[in-house]
Coordinates of N, CA, C and O in Angstrom, one line a residue:
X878 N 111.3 125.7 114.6 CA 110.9 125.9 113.2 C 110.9 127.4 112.9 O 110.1 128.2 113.5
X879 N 112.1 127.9 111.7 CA 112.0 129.1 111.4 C 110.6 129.9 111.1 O 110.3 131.0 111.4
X880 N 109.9 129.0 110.7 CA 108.7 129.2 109.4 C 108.0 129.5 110.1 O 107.3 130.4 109.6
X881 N 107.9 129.2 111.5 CA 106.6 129.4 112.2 C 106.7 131.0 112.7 O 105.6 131.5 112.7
X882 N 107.6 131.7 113.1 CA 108.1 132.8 113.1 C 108.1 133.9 112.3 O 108.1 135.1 112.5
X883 N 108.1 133.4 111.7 CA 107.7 134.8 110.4 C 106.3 135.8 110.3 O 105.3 135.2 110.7
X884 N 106.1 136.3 110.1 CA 105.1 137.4 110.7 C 104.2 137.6 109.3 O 103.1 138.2 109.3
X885 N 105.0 136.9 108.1 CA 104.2 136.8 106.8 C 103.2 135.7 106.5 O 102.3 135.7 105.6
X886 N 103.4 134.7 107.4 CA 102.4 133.4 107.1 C 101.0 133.8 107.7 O 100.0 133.7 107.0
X887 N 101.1 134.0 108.9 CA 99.5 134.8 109.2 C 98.8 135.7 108.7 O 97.6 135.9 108.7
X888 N 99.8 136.5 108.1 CA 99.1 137.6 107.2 C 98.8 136.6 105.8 O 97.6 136.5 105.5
X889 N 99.5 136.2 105.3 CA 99.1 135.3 104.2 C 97.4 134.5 104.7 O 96.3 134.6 104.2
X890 N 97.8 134.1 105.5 CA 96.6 132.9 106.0 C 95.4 134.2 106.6 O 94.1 134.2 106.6
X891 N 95.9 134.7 106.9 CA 94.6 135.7 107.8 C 93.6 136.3 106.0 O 92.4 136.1 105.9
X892 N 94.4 137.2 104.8 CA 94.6 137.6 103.7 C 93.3 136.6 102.9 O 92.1 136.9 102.5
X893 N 94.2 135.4 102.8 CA 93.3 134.2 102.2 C 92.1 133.9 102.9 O 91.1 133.7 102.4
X894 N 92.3 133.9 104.4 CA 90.6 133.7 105.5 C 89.8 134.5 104.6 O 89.3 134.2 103.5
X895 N 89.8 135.7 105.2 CA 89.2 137.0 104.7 C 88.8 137.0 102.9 O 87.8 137.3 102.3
X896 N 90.0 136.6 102.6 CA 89.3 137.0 101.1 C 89.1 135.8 100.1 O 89.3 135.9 98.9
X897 N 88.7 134.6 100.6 CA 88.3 133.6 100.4 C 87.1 133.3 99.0 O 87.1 132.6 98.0
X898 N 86.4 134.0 99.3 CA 84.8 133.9 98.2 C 85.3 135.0 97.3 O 85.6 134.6 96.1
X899 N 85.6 136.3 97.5 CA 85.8 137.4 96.7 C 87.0 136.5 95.4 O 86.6 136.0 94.3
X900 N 88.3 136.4 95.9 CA 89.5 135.9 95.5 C 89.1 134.6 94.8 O 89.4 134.4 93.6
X901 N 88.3 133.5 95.7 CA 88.5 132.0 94.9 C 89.0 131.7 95.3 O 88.9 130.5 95.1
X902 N 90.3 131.9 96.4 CA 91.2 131.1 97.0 C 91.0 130.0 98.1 O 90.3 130.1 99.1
X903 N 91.9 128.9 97.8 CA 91.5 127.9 98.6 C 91.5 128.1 100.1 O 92.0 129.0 100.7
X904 N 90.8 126.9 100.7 CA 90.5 127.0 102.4 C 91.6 126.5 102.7 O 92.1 125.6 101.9
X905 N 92.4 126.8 103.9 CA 93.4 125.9 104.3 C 93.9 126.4 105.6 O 93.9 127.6 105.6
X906 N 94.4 126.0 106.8 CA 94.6 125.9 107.8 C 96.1 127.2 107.8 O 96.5 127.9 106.8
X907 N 96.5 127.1 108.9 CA 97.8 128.2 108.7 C 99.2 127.3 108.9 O 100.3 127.8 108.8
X908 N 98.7 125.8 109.4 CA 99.9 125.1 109.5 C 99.9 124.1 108.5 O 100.8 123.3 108.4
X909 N 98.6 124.1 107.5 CA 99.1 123.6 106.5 C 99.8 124.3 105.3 O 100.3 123.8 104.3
X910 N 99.8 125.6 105.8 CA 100.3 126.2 104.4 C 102.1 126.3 105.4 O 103.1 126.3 104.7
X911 N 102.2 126.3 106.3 CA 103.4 126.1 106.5 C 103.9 125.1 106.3 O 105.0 125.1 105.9
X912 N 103.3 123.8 106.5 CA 103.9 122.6 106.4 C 104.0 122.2 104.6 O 104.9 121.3 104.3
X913 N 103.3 122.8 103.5 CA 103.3 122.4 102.4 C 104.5 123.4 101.9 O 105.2 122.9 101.0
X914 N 104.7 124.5 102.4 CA 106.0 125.3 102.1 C 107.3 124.7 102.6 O 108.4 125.2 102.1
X915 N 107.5 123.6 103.7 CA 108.6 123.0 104.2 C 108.6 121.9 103.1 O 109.7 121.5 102.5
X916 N 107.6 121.5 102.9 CA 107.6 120.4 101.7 C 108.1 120.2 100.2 O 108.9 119.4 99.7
X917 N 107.3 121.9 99.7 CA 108.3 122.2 98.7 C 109.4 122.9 98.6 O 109.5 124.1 98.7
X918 N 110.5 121.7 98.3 CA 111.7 121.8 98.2 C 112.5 121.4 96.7 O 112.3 120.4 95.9
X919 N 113.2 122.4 96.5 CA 113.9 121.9 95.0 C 114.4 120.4 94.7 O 115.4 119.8 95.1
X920 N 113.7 120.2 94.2 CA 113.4 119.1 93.8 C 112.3 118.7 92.6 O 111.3 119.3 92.2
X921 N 112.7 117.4 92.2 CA 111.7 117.2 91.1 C 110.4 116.7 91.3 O 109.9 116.2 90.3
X922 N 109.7 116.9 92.6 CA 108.9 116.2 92.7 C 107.8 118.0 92.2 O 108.2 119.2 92.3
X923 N 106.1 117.5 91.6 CA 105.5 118.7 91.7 C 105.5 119.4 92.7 O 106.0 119.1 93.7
X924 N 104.9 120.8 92.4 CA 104.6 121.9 93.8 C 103.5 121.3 94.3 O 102.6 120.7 93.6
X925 N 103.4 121.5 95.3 CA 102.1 121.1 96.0 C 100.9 121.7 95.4 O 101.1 122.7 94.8
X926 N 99.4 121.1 95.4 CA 98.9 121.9 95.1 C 97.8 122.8 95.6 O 96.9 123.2 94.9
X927 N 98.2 122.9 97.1 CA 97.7 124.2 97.5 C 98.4 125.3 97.3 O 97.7 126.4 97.4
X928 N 99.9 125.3 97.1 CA 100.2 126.4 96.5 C 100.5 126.7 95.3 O 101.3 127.6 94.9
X929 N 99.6 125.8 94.4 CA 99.3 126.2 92.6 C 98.3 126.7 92.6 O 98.2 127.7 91.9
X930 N 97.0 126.3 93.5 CA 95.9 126.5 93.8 C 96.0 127.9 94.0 O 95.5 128.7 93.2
X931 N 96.7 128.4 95.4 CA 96.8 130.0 95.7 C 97.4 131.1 94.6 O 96.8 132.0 94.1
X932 N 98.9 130.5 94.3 CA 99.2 131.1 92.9 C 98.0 131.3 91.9 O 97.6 132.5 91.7
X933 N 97.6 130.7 91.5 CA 96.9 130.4 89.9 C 94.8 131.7 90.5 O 94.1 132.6 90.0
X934 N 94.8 131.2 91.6 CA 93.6 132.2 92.3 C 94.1 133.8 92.5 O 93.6 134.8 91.9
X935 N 95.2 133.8 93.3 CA 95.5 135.4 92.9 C 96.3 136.2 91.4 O 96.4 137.4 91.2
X936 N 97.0 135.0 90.6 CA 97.3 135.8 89.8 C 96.5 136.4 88.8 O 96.7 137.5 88.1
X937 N 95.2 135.1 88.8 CA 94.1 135.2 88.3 C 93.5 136.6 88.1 O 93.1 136.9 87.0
X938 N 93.5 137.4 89.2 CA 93.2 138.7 89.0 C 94.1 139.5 88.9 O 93.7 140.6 89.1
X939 N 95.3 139.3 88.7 CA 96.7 140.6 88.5 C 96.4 140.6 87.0 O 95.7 141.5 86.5
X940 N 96.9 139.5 86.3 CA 97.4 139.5 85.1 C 96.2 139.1 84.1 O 95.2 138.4 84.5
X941 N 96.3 139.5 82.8 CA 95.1 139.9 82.2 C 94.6 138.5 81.2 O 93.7 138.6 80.3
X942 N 95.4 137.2 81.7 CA 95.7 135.9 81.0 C 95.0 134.9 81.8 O 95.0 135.2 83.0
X943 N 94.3 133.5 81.6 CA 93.9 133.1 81.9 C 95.0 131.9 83.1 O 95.4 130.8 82.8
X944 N 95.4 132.7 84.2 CA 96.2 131.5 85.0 C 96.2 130.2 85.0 O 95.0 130.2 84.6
X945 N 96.4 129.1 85.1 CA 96.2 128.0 85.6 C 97.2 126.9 86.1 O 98.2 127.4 86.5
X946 N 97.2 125.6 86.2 CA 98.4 125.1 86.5 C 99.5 124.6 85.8 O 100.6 124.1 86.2
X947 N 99.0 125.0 84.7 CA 100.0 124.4 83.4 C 101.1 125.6 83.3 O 102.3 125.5 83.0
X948 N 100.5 126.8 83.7 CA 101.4 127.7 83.1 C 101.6 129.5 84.5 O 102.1 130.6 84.3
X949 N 101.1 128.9 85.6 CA 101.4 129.7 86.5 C 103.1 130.2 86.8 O 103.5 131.4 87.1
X950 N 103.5 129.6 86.7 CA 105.1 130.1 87.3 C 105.1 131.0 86.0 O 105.2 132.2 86.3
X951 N 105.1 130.7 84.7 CA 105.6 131.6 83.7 C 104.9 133.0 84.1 O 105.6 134.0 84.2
X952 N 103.3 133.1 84.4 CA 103.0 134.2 84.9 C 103.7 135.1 85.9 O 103.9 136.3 85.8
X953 N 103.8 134.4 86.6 CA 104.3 134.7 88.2 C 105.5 135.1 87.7 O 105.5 136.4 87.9
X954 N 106.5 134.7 87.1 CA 107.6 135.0 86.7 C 107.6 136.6 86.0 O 108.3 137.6 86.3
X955 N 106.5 136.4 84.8 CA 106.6 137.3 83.5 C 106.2 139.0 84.7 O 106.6 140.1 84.7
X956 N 105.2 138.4 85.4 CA 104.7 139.5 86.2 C 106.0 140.1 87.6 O 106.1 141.3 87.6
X957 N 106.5 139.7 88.3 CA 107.7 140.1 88.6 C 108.4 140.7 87.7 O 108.5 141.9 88.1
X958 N 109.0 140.6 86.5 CA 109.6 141.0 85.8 C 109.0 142.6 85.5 O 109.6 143.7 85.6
X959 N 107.5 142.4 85.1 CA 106.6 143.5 85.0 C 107.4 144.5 85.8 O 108.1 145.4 85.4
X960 N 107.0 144.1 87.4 CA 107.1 145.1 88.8 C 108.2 145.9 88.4 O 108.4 147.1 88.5
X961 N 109.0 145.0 88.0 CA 110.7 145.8 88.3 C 111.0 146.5 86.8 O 111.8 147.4 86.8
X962 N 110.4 146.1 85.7 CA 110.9 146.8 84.4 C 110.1 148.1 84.7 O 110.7 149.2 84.8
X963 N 108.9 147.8 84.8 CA 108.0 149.5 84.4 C 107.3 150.2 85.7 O 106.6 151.1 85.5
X964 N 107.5 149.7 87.0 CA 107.2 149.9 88.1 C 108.7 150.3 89.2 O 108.9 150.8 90.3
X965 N 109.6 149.9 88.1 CA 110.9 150.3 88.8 C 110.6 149.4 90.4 O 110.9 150.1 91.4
X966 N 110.1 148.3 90.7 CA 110.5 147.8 92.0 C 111.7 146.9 92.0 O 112.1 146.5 90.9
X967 N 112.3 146.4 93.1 CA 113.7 145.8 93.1 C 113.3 144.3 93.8 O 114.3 143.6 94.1
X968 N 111.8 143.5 94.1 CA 111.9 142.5 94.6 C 111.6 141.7 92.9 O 110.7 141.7 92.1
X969 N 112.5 141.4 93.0 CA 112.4 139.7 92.1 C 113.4 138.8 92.5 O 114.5 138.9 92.2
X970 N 112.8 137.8 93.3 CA 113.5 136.6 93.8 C 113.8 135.8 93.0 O 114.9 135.2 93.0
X971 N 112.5 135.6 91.7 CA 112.6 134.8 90.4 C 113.7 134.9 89.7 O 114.3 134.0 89.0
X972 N 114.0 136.0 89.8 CA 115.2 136.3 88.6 C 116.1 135.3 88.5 O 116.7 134.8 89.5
X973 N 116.1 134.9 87.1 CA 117.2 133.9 87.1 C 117.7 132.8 87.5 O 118.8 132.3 87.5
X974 N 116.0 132.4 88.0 CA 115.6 131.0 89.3 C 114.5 130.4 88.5 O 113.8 131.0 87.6
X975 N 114.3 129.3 88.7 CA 113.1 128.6 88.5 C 112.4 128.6 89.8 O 113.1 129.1 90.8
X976 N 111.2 128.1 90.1 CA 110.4 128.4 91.0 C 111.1 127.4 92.3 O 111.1 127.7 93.5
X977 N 111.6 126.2 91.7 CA 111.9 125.1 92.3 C 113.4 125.9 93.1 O 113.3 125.9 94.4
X978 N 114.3 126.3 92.6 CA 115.1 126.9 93.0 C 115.3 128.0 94.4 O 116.2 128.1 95.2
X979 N 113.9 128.6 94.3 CA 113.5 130.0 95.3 C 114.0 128.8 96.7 O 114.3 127.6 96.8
X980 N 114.0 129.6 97.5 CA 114.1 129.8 98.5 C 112.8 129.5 99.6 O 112.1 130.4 99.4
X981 N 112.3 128.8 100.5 CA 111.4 128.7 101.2 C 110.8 130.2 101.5 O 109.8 130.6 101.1
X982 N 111.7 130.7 102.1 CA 111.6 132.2 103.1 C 111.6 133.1 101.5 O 111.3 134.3 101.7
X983 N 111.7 132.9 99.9 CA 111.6 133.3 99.3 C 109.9 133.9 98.7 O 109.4 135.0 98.7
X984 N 109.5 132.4 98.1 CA 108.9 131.9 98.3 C 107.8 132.5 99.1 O 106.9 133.0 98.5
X985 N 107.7 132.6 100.5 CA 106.9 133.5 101.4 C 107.0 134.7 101.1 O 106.2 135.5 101.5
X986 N 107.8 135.1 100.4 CA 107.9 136.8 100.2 C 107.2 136.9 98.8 O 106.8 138.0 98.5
X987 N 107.1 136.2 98.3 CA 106.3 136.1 96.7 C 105.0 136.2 97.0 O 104.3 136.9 96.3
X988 N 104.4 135.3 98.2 CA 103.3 135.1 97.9 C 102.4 136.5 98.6 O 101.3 136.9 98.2
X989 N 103.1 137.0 100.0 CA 102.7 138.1 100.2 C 102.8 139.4 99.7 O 102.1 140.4 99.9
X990 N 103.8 139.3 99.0 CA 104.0 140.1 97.6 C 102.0 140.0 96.8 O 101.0 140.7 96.9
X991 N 102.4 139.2 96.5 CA 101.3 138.9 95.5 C 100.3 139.7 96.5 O 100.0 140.8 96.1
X992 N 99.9 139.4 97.5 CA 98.5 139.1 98.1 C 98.2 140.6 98.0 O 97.1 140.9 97.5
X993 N 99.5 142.2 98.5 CA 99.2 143.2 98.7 C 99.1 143.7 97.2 O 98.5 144.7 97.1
X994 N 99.6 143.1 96.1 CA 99.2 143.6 94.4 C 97.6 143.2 94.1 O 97.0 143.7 93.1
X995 N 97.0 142.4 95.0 CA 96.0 142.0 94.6 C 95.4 143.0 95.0 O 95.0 143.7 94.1
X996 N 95.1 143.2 96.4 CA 94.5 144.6 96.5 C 94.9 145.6 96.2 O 94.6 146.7 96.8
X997 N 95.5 145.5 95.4 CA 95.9 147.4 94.5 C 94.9 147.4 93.3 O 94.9 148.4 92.7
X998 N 94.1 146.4 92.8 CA 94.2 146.9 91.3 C 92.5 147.3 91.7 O 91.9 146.8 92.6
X999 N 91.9 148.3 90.8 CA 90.7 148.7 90.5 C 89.1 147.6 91.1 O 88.1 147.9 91.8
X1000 N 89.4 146.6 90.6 CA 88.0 145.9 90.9 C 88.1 145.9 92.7 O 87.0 145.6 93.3
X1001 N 88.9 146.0 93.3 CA 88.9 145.9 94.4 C 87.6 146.1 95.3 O 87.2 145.4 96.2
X1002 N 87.1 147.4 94.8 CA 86.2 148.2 95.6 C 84.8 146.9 95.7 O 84.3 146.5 96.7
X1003 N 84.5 146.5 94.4 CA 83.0 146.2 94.1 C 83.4 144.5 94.5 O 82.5 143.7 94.7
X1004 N 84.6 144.0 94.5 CA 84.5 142.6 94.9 C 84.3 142.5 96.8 O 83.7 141.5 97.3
X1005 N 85.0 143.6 97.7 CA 84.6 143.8 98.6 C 83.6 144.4 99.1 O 83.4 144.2 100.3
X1006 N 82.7 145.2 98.4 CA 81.6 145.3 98.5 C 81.0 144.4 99.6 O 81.2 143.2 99.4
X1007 N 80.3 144.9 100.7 CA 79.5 143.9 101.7 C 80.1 143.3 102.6 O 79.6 142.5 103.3
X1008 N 81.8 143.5 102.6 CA 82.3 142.6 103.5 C 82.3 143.5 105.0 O 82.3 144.7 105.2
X1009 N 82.3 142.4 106.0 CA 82.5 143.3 107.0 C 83.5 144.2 107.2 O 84.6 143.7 107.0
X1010 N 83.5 145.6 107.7 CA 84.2 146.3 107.8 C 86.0 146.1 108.9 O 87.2 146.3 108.7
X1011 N 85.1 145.4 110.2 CA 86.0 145.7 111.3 C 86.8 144.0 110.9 O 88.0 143.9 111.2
X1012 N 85.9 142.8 110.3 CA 86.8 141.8 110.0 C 88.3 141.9 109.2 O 89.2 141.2 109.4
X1013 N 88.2 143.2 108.1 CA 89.2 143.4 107.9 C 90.3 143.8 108.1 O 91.3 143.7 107.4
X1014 N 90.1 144.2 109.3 CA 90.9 144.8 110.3 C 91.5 143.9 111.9 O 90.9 143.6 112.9
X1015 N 93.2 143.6 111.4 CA 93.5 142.7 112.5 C 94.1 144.3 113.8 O 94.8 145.4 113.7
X1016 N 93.5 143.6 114.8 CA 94.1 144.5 115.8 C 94.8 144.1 117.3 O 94.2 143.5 118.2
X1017 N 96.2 144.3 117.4 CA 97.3 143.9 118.0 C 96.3 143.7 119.2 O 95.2 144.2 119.5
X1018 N 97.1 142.8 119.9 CA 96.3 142.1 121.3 C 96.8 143.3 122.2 O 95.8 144.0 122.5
X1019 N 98.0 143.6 122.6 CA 98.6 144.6 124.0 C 100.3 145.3 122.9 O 100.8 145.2 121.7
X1020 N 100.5 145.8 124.0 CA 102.0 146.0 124.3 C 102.5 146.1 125.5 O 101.8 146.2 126.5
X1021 N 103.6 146.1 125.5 CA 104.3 145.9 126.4 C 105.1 147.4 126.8 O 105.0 148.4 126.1
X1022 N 105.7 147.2 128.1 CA 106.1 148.6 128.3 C 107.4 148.9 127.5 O 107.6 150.1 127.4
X1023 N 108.1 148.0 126.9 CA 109.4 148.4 126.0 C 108.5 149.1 124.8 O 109.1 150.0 124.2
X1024 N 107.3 148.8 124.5 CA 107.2 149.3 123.3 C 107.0 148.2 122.1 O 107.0 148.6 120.9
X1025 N 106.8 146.7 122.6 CA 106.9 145.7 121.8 C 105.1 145.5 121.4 O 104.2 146.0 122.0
X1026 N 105.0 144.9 120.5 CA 103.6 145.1 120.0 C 103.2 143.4 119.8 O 104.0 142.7 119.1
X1027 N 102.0 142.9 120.4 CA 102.0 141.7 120.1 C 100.3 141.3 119.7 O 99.2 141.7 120.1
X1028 N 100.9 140.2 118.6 CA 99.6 140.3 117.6 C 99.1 138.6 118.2 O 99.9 137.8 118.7
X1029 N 97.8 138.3 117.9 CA 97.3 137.1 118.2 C 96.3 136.6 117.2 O 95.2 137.1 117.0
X1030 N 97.1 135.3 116.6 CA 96.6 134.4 115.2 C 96.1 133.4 115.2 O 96.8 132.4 115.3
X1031 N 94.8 133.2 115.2 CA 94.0 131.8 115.0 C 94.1 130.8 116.3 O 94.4 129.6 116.5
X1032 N 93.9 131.7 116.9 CA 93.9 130.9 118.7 C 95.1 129.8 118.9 O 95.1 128.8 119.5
X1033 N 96.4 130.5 117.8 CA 97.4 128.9 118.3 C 98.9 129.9 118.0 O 100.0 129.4 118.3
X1034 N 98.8 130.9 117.4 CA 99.8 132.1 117.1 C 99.8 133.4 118.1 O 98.7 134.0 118.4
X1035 N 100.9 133.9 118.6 CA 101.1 135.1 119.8 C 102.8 135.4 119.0 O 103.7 134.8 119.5
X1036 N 102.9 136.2 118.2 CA 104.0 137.1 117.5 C 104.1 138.7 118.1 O 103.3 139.4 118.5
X1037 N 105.6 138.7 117.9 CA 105.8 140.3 118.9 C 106.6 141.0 117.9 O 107.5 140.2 117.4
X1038 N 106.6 142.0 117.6 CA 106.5 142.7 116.9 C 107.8 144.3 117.6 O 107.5 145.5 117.8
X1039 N 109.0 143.6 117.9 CA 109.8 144.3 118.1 C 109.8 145.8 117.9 O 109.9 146.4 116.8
X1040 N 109.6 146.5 119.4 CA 110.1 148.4 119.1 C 111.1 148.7 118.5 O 112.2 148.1 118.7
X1041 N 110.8 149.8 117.6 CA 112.1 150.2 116.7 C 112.9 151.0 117.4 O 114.0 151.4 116.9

């Protein structure tokens, strides 16, 4: 399984642990949000909705509109567009895609996309307020003598983190 490999799903899932109560974002395991991401597939069937749930909870605080599930992708969409017109960034996967269309591995880059805009904006300081310090803080298990760095996720994840 590619999916399980990716070094973005734990951070996504670690992201969501951690900022759970602050955010509103839903509870969910790290192999459920991979297994609901293998799931949606372009196609006509809805998005799952733990990942309307997560969309609609962090866009919730980007964008200055009331998210929800009727009208999330337009956001998600209109706000990409944002990044790259007046921020001059170059990720939009959306462009010229419907949501249905992205790409799985797409898709994963949107949503940690999202997660690191979430902590950029202002309210940040006072909604973290009280959290533990060191919980925020994931710290690599070892390395190795090449120089490889390896990180350990939810007592069922061990990712290495290739010397450059």
């Amino acid at each position: 399984d590619e999916i399980r490999s990716w070094w973005e799903i734990p951070c996504i899932s670690h992201f969501c642990h951690i900022f759970a109560k602050p955010f509103k974002l839903p509870d969910f395991e790290i192999e459920e949000l991979e297994d609901t991401l293998l799931l949606d597939e372009p196609k006509e069937d809805p998005t799952p909705s733990l990942l309307v749930k997560l969309y609609c909870a962090l866009l919730n605080g980007i964008v200055d509109k009331d998210v929800s599930e009727e009208n999330w992708e337009f956001f998600m969409k209109m706000h990409l567009e944002w990044r790259c017109e007046y921020l001059h960034e170059k990720f939009n996967p959306h462009e010229g895609k419907t949501y249905k269309e992205l790409t799985t591995r797409n898709k994963v880059d949107i949503i940690h996309h999202i997660c690191h805009w979430r902590m950029e904006l202002d309210d940040i300081g006072e909604l973290l307020r009280g959290q533990d310090g060191p919980l925020l803080r994931v710290e690599p298990l070892g390395k190795d003598d090449d120089g490889n760095i390896y990180w350990y996720f939810y007592g069922t994840r061990l990712y290495m983190e290739t010397a450059k």
